[in-house]
Amino acid sequence: MKFDVQALDKKWQQYWKENKTYATADDTSRPKFYVLDMFPYPSGSGLHVGHPLGYIGSDIVARYKRQQGFNVLHPMGFDSFGLPAEQYAIDTGVHPSESTAINTARYREQMDTLGLSFDWDRSVNTSDPNYFKWTQWIIGQVFEHWYDRDAGLARPVSDLVAHLETHGTRQLQAAQTEGLDVSAEEFAAMDEKQRSDLLMNYRLAFRSVSYVNWCEALGTVLANDEVKDGRSERGNHPVEQRPMLQWSLRITAYAERLLAGLDTVDYSEGLKAQQINWIGKSTGALVHFDIEGHQEQLDIFTTRPDTIFGATFMVIAPELELVDRLTTLEQRKEIDDYLAYVGRRSELDRMSENKVTGAFTGAYALNPLNGARVPIYIAEYVLKDYGTGAIMAVPSDDDRDKRFADKFGIEVIDVVDKRDYPGATLKDKVGKLFNSDFLNGMDVPEAIAAATDRIEALGRGERQVNFRIRDLVFSRQRYWGEPWPIIYDADDVPRLVPEDQLPVTLPEMEDFRAVSGASPLERAEQWVNTPDGRRETDTMPATAGSNWYYLRYMDPHDDEAFVSKESVDYWQDVDLYVGGAEHAVSHILYSRLVHKFLFDIGKVPTREPYKKLLNQGMIGGPISYVHLGILLTDDGQRHPIWIGSDVAEGTPLAVAGIGTGYLVLDESTGTRLTPLRFVTETSVNNETSFRLYHSSVEEAQKLEHQDAAYFRTILQQAGAFAWETDKEGRPYLELSVEQGKMSKRKYNAVNPDDICARYGADCFRMYEMFLGPIDQAKPWSVSGIDGVYRFLRRFWGLYVGTGDQLSVSEEAGSREELKILHTLIKKVSVDIEKLSFNTCVSAFMVATNELLKLHCNKREVLEPAVRLIAPFAPHLAEELHRALGGEGSVHHAAWPAVEEEYLVEDNFTYPIAFNGKTRLTLDFPADATKAEVEQGARAHTQVQGYLEGKHIRKVIVVPGRMVNFVIG
RNA sequence: GCCGCUAUGGCGGAAUUGGUAGACGCGCUGGAUUCAAAAUCCAGUUCCAUUGGAGUGUGGGUUCGAUUCCCACUGGCGGUACCA
């Protein structure tokens, strides 16, 4: 038998596939363990070395649990609906289903190459009609339910109708789009359409006109998490806010439960914090202000009702309809001008320049506590979406209000005395109230309660909890997604497609382009027009399929339900979920939402989908390309500079030898930045800088290249750079290398296949684990993989002699050898549980080195070692296991048990410290008493040398730990 | 700004949760083997000083003893941002 990694990989991968070694049994007698990886979107570029990090980690856990006798569910599937495949189709004419099938096959092949133990018979694919039938079914259920705040759960819409028939909206505590007041009589008088519209106000999947993120370039609306810095996450296109009629999911109904549930799950603090942030709960009060000369009131939300006596003006969001009604004749022009200005400002403008702007409406509100007359302004710093879209402004205790008051010359009334809290900022909730009537002398927290009590007593408001989270916009004007299972009848009443008619599949189309907000599906006339009415033409976002997929794996071929009751009762939830932190907010939050909904309607037995979540760290690649940017210096000069890829325009920079300024558009090329991609050839592993030679710039210019035009500009401007000369006299620039996320776009992706082909899958797996803690970000570097390869060869060498013959002896292992084995068993078992895979690998190395030193070849020691390494190096372990005569696959062989007796030490080596500094070590029997150790240590000649001429103040002896002499 | 994570040799990282800092691996140095190279094996490798000292981003503190706990900073990474 030879150490031929390529042959071993091939042999055993083939065997596992043919024998379905990793098939999950429907054996409910054994305890279950569910290890799940976030399924990938199968992009055209395949896996890079960053992907497998999590897959390998979860695979190790799956194999370990399997060997421990758990019935392990470890599936993999594909999130195959989504924008990129559609965009690719538009660009190339290849149908998304075709490109998806090709990419999926490639991913599967790459995963098999890594020796991952997935049960492929349970694989799911979100664009498969047999799968999305159930995505549509679930959304249909969401549509058929409303949220009862009294009961704290989702209830069928039929219950709501019953309530409306008897009580109208009275006593209805429902999550709703807007507060409505309808009596039972009025409800009874409504026709179908009116009722449908009314119910829409309460459905958990509902249609409404609201401001949404519209992306012109993609021709679709986007969810908040698909927008980064005012641009689309996919494609980096500008996004604007537009009022549109869209489907949404009422996630706000679940905000409180999504928050509370975080206490019951094992997620990292960082991840919990992100979710908490996103949900954004804040407790305060809703206060009604009268408006002078108007019937209606101005409602505001504040977390600081205590500062109400310092409210010297009100601000409302420019978008509110109220603005128009409040504006006086004299102020009309000013307000109209301001509204026009706001209309021109994009999200991007707002973010990049944070200016103080606003306009006075001419109207006045009346302070409900002291009747003070306060002017009402509009300003863009007040957001229409948060709270009521209006605030009482207290310039004495809020930075933004202060800036506004300063600019518009508005009075400031100090109401909180913060002299006792030096360093406290305006917003900190500390200090004593003054200038505040009945609140005077109170501390802020007390005053908040007192002010709220008074406001409630006067009927001028009530306590309120506000959330930052917005309802989830759930329709897309795209082709490649699940069609909404809705048909509008002749009266335009939306009706759910009955279950027996699901799935609603996509029509075949030639051209998927969305035209000005109209879904491409609208052009599929035959498909749209059904005997029952017109089909909804919007599709669902990619998250629709991914937020419940973990349930489908439990019962992937069920035709009767998305998951059978028996299956979900057995598998319950995911024990360990592994995936990238980039999905920390959206994906996890949305699947928690859907899970809670399914819990409410009795379809799942657990309240949370994922017990424990592990975010693997990103493996960065060196971004070995640079950009040309233009630095506009403070003196108005423009200088070309080299910058990293992540520097955005407008960034202030200080460049040595040039000066300070900020980055501007490269007008000569009309692009934002100019990428230089040709430097990738340079090996930049482990370097912090690399040399860009002038000659390579010239060469690149000659290439047939999409960026060729840019290179000319670069050469023209190259003179501005500080070229240095190397030993051979060639001019070069010293450029820094930055680490960044691997992606095809950045030309820094490393393909795992190449590494597996060269070193074998086992080596690749162990090397990725050896890189460091799995949850930490780290740069990819191939240096060091040789060390792991050498280790595997040495490990192999324990079993197989120089003549490629098995050289294992049946002789009993020595106590020393068995100690090495059992130390290893303990270390690896504990560390896998801790998900500390890097230390497992080094434990294997240590044990191997020690056993080699002892020339150990005893079966008693080596046979269990094979079972230990099996989760890490499955191919090599399987080969050795069979060679040793093992029955069946090593991956079903029992995990070795620790025998503590071998770990007991006769002696303990005590560190002997003087004033805390360790100077020497001494051996004493492990069971020596404190006094014995102290006596023995004092008697030692070397110790006496240290003690000579010194006064011993104290001796600390901790048995089994250390000895410390405190001397002076 | 706010939130979270993080900082240890030339590099990736380890340290039983307050008890021998630098495990393991890379790299480097020297040696063996070889005609030679690769591969392999052996020894060394935190820094400074020929004995001894210093040392886990910085400054303080608690302790017999601190990489670990507390306080105040600084840098890096990630998230988020007129959220009232």
mmCIF file of C-alpha atoms (C1' of nucleotides) in Angstrom, chain A residues 228 270 273-274 282 301-303 354-355 381-383 386 391 400 427 468 770-771 773 784 787 790 793-794 838-839 842 845-846 849 911 918 921 954 956 961-962 964 966, chain B residues 2-7 11-17 19-21 23-27 39-43 52-55 63-65 77-84:
data_model
loop_
_atom_site.group_PDB
_atom_site.id
_atom_site.type_symbol
_atom_site.label_atom_id
_atom_site.label_comp_id
_atom_site.label_asym_id
_atom_site.label_seq_id
_atom_site.Cartn_x
_atom_site.Cartn_y
_atom_site.Cartn_z
ATOM 1 C CA LYS A 228 -25.523 49.054 1.068
ATOM 2 C CA GLY A 270 -21.444 40.056 17.904
ATOM 3 C CA ALA A 273 -25.745 42.545 18.804
ATOM 4 C CA GLN A 274 -26.217 42.919 15.072
ATOM 5 C CA SER A 282 -36.565 51.823 21.785
ATOM 6 C CA PHE A 301 -42.472 59.758 19.404
ATOM 7 C CA THR A 302 -39.811 60.534 21.957
ATOM 8 C CA THR A 303 -37.558 58.586 24.296
ATOM 9 C CA ASN A 354 -24.890 65.600 6.247
ATOM 10 C CA LYS A 355 -26.120 69.181 5.973
ATOM 11 C CA TYR A 381 -33.091 64.787 9.247
ATOM 12 C CA VAL A 382 -36.449 63.552 10.441
ATOM 13 C CA LEU A 383 -37.235 60.269 8.742
ATOM 14 C CA TYR A 386 -39.348 56.027 12.018
ATOM 15 C CA ILE A 391 -40.388 64.876 16.611
ATOM 16 C CA ARG A 400 -29.113 67.312 15.776
ATOM 17 C CA LYS A 427 -27.854 62.632 24.674
ATOM 18 C CA ARG A 468 -36.334 50.350 13.747
ATOM 19 C CA PHE A 770 -4.758 24.299 10.955
ATOM 20 C CA LEU A 771 -4.803 27.882 9.692
ATOM 21 C CA PRO A 773 -9.551 29.377 14.881
ATOM 22 C CA GLY A 784 2.702 25.920 5.428
ATOM 23 C CA GLY A 787 4.084 20.959 6.916
ATOM 24 C CA ARG A 790 4.720 15.996 5.924
ATOM 25 C CA ARG A 793 3.154 11.134 5.611
ATOM 26 C CA ARG A 794 4.660 10.666 9.053
ATOM 27 C CA ASN A 838 -6.810 23.964 14.745
ATOM 28 C CA THR A 839 -5.702 22.638 18.107
ATOM 29 C CA SER A 842 -1.635 20.144 16.347
ATOM 30 C CA MET A 845 1.041 16.255 15.173
ATOM 31 C CA VAL A 846 2.284 16.095 18.744
ATOM 32 C CA ASN A 849 5.930 12.945 16.780
ATOM 33 C CA PRO A 911 7.712 25.559 38.410
ATOM 34 C CA THR A 918 9.920 31.207 37.314
ATOM 35 C CA THR A 921 11.483 23.413 37.816
ATOM 36 C CA LYS A 954 6.050 34.043 52.313
ATOM 37 C CA ILE A 956 2.972 29.976 48.207
ATOM 38 C CA ARG A 961 0.389 23.847 40.163
ATOM 39 C CA MET A 962 3.434 25.801 41.317
ATOM 40 C CA ASN A 964 6.348 30.807 44.635
ATOM 41 C CA VAL A 966 8.177 35.816 48.058
ATOM 42 C "C1'" C B 2 -22.474 53.880 18.184
ATOM 43 C "C1'" C B 3 -22.134 48.345 18.524
ATOM 44 C "C1'" G B 4 -19.202 43.903 18.180
ATOM 45 C "C1'" C B 5 -14.528 41.441 17.501
ATOM 46 C "C1'" U B 6 -9.307 41.787 17.834
ATOM 47 C "C1'" A B 7 -3.870 42.924 19.232
ATOM 48 C "C1'" C B 11 4.852 34.570 9.844
ATOM 49 C "C1'" G B 12 -0.008 31.518 11.038
ATOM 50 C "C1'" G B 13 -1.091 30.677 15.793
ATOM 51 C "C1'" A B 14 -0.989 27.791 21.304
ATOM 52 C "C1'" A B 15 -1.576 28.524 26.638
ATOM 53 C "C1'" U B 16 -5.729 23.348 31.156
ATOM 54 C "C1'" U B 17 -9.796 30.014 32.023
ATOM 55 C "C1'" G B 19 -0.054 29.422 37.977
ATOM 56 C "C1'" U B 20 6.624 27.060 33.561
ATOM 57 C "C1'" A B 21 4.394 32.504 27.749
ATOM 58 C "C1'" A B 23 2.695 24.265 22.018
ATOM 59 C "C1'" C B 24 2.135 22.849 16.761
ATOM 60 C "C1'" G B 25 3.402 24.358 11.903
ATOM 61 C "C1'" C B 26 5.844 27.708 8.356
ATOM 62 C "C1'" G B 27 10.317 30.281 7.609
ATOM 63 C "C1'" A B 39 13.101 14.527 -0.581
ATOM 64 C "C1'" U B 40 14.158 12.788 4.304
ATOM 65 C "C1'" C B 41 16.367 12.849 9.168
ATOM 66 C "C1'" C B 42 18.916 15.379 13.543
ATOM 67 C "C1'" A B 43 19.928 19.947 16.349
ATOM 68 C "C1'" G B 52 22.073 37.830 33.841
ATOM 69 C "C1'" G B 53 17.853 40.582 32.467
ATOM 70 C "C1'" A B 54 13.463 42.151 29.598
ATOM 71 C "C1'" G B 55 9.131 40.468 27.365
ATOM 72 C "C1'" U B 63 -2.805 39.843 43.283
ATOM 73 C "C1'" C B 64 2.284 35.914 46.211
ATOM 74 C "C1'" G B 65 1.626 35.526 40.886
ATOM 75 C "C1'" C B 77 -11.121 44.173 11.220
ATOM 76 C "C1'" G B 78 -16.455 43.817 10.714
ATOM 77 C "C1'" G B 79 -21.376 45.850 11.220
ATOM 78 C "C1'" U B 80 -24.401 50.162 11.500
ATOM 79 C "C1'" A B 81 -25.705 55.186 11.217
ATOM 80 C "C1'" C B 82 -29.545 61.970 11.132
ATOM 81 C "C1'" C B 83 -33.679 55.920 14.642
ATOM 82 C "C1'" A B 84 -35.884 61.150 17.946
#
